[in-house]
Short mmCIF file of C-alpha atoms in Angstrom, two decimals:
data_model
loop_
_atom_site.label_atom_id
_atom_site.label_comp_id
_atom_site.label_asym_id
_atom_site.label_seq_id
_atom_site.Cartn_x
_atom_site.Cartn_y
_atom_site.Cartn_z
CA UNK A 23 8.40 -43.74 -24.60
CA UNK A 24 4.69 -42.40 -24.97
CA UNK A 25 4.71 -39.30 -27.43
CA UNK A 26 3.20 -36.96 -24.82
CA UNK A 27 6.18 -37.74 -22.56
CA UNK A 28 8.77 -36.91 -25.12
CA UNK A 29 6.84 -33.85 -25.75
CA UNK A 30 6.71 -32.77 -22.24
CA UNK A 31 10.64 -33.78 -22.29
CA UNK A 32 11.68 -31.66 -24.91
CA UNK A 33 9.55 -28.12 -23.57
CA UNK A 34 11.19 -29.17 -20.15
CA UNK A 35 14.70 -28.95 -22.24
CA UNK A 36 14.03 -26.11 -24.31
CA UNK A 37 12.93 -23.64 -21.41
CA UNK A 38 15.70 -24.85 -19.35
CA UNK A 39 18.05 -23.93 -22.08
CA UNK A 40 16.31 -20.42 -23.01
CA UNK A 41 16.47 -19.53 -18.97
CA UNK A 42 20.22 -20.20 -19.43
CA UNK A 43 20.91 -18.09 -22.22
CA UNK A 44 18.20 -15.21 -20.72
CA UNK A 45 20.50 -15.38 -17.64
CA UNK A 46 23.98 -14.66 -19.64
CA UNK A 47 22.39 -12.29 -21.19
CA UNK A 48 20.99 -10.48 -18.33
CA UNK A 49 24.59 -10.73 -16.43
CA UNK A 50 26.55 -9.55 -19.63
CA UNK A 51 24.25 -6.52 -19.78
CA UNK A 52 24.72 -5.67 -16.40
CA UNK A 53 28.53 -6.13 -16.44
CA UNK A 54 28.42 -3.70 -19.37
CA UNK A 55 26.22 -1.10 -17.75
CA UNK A 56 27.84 -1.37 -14.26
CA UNK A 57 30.21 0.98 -13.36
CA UNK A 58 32.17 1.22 -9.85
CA UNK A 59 31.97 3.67 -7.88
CA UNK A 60 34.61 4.62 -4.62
CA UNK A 61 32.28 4.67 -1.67
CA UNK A 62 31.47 7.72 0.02
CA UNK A 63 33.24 6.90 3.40
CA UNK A 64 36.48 8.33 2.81
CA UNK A 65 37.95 6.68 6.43
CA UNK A 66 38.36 3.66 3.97
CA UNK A 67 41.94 5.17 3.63
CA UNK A 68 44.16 4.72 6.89
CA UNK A 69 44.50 2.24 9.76
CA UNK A 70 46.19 1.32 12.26
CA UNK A 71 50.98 0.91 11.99
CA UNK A 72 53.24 -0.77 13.61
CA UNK A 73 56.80 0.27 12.66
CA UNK A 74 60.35 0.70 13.58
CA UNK A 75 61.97 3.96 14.09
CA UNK A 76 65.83 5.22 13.05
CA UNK A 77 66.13 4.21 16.85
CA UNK A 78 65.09 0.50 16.53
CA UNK A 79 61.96 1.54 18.97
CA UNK A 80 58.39 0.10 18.04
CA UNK A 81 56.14 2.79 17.14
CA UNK A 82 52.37 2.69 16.37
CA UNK A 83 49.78 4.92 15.22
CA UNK A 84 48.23 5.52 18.52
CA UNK A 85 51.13 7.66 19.72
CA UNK A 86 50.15 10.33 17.29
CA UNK A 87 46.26 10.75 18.08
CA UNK A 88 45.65 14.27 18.90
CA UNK A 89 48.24 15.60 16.39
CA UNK A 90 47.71 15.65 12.67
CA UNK A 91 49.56 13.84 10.46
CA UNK A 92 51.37 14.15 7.27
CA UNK A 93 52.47 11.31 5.83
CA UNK A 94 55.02 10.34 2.35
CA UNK A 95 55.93 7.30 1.43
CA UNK A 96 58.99 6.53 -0.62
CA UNK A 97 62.51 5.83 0.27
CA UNK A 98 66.13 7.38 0.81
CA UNK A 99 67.07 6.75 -2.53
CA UNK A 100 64.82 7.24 -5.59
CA UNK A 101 64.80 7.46 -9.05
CA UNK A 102 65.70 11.28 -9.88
CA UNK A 103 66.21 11.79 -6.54
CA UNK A 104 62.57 12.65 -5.78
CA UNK A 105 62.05 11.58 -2.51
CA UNK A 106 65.07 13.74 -1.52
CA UNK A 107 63.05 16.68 -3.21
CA UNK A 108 59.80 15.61 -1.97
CA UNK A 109 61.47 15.39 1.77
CA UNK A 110 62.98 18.93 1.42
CA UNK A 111 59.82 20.18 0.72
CA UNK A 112 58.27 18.59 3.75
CA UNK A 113 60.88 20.55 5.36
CA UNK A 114 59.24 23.40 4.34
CA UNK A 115 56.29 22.75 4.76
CA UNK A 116 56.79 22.62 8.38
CA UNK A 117 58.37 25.75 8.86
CA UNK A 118 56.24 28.07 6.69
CA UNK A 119 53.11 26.42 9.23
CA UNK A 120 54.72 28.62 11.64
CA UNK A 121 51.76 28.44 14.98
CA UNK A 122 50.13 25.57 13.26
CA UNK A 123 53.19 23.25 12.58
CA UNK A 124 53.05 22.44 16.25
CA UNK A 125 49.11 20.19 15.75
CA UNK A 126 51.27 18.29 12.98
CA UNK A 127 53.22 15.37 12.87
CA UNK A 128 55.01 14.78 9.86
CA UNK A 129 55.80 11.03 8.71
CA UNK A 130 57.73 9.83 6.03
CA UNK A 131 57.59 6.18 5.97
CA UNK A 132 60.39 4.42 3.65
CA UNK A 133 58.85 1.60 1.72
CA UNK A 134 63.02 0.45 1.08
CA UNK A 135 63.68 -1.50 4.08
CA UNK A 136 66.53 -3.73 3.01
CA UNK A 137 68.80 -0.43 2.25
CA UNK A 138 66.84 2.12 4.56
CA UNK A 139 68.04 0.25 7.86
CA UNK A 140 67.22 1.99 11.04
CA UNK A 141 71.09 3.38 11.47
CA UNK A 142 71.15 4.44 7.97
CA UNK A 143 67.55 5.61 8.12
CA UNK A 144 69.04 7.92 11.35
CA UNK A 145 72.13 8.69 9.19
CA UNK A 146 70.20 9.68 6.34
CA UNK A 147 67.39 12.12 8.09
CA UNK A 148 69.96 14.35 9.64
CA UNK A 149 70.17 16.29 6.13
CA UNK A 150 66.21 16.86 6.47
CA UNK A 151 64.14 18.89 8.86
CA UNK A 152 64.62 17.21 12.24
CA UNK A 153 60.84 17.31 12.85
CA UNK A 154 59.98 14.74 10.21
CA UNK A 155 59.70 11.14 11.89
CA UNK A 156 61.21 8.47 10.07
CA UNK A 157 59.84 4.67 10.05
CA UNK A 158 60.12 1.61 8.29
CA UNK A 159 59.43 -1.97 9.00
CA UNK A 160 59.54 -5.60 7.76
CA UNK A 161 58.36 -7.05 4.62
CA UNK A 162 54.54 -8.02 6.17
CA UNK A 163 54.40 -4.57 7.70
CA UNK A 164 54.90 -2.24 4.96
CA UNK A 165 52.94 -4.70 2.96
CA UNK A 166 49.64 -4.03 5.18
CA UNK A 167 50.53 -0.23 5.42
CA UNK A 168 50.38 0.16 1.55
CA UNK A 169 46.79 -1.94 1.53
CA UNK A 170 45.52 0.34 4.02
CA UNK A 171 46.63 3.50 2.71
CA UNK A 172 46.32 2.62 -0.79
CA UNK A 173 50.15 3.21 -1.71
CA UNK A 174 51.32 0.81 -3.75
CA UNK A 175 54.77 -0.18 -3.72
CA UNK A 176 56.59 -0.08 -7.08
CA UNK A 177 60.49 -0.76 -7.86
CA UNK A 178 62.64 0.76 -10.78
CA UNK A 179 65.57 -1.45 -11.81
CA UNK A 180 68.51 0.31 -12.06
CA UNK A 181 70.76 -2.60 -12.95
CA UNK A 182 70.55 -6.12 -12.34
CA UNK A 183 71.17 -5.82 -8.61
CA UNK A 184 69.72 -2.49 -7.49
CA UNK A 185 66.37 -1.23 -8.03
CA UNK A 186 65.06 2.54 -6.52
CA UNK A 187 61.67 2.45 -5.14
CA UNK A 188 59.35 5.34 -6.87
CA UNK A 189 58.09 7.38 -4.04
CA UNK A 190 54.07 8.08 -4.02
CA UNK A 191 53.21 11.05 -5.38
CA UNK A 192 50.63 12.61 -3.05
CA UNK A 193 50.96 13.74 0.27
CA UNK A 194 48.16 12.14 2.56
CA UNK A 195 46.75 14.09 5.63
CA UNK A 196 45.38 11.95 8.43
CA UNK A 197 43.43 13.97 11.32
CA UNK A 198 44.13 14.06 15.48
CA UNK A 199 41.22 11.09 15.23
CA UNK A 200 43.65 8.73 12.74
CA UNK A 201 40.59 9.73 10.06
CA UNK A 202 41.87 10.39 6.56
CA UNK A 203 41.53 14.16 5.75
CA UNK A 204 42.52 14.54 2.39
CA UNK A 205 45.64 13.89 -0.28
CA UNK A 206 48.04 16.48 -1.61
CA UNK A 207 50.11 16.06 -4.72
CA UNK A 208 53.82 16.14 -3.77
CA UNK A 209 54.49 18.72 -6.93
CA UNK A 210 52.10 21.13 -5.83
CA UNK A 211 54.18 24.32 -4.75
CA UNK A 212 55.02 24.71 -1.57
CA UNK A 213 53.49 28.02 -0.34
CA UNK A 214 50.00 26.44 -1.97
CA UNK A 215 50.47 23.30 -0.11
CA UNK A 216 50.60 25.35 2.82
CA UNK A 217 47.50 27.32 2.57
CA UNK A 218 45.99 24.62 1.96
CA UNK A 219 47.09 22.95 5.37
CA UNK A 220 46.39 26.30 6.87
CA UNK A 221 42.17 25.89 5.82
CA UNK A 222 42.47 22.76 7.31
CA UNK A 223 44.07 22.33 10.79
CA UNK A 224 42.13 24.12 13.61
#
């Protein structure tokens, strides 16, 4: 092989190879420098439900445009029996709303579906304000509720047959539109909670 050719061979090889290394170099800096931020839109949060209620009816998301909603997730049974706290104060929250509690629908959606059957779902809500609408749903269902709401779904063993689901901790407020308003931490006293609600719903 002429000498020029080898030549031209070997700058061919050696920029190829510096372009390489000048491109992981270029992406590792960027991966470093590049931090994520949560876009602006804040609708990324809701969507559209299809669930069953303590009746065995289908119910859907649409049947609550016009009205606000106020939704929990958790269960029946939790660890430390929060969600039985967290659905007392729900309670409340509805009747310290007074004129207002009528534009708002609250929803507690249990995220326990293979203990929190519809007739025990009925059985259970009778010990909580009768306003609150109960719903759960199969597997797929709740699955594609938590995505869209950004709930996860976490389980605390108990023993090596039971394990509580561990209710989310905020409160999310959805408005007559299906848009999501804002989120509430479930600790927050109650009486704050509702002023809150209050500067809100018109």
């Amino acid at each position: 092989m002429p000498q020029n050719q080898k030549k031209s061979i070997w700058i061919i090889s050696f920029l190829f190879i510096a372009f390489i290394i000048g491109m992981m170099f270029l992406g590792i800096k960027f991966t470093a420098n590049h931090t994520a931020v949560a876009p602006e839109n804040s609708n990324i949060i809701g969507g559209g439900f299809q669930l069953i209620s303590p009746a065995g009816s289908i119910v859907n998301d649409g049947i609550f445009r016009g009205k606000w909603m106020l939704m929990y997730f958790g269960a029946t049974r939790c660890p430390h029996n929060q969600c039985r706290k967290d659905l007392i104060k729900m309670g409340e929250i509805i009747n310290h709303l007074e004129n207002k509690a009528s534009q708002l629908v609250p929803i507690f959606i249990s995220f326990d579906s293979n203990y929190d059957t519809p007739s025990r779902l009925m059985l259970s809500m009778k010990t909580y304000n009768d306003k609150i609408i109960a719903l759960t749903g199969g597997e797929l269902a709740l699955r594609d509720i938590s995505i869209l709401y950004h709930v996860s779904i976490k389980k605390a063993p108990i023993n090596s047959d039971i394990s509580l689901v561990e209710p989310y901790d905020q409160f999310i407020l959805m408005d007559p539109e299906g848009k999501y308003r804002t989120s509430i931490q479930t600790g927050t006293e109650t009486h704050r909670i509702v002023e809150t609600l209050e500067s809100i719903i018109h």
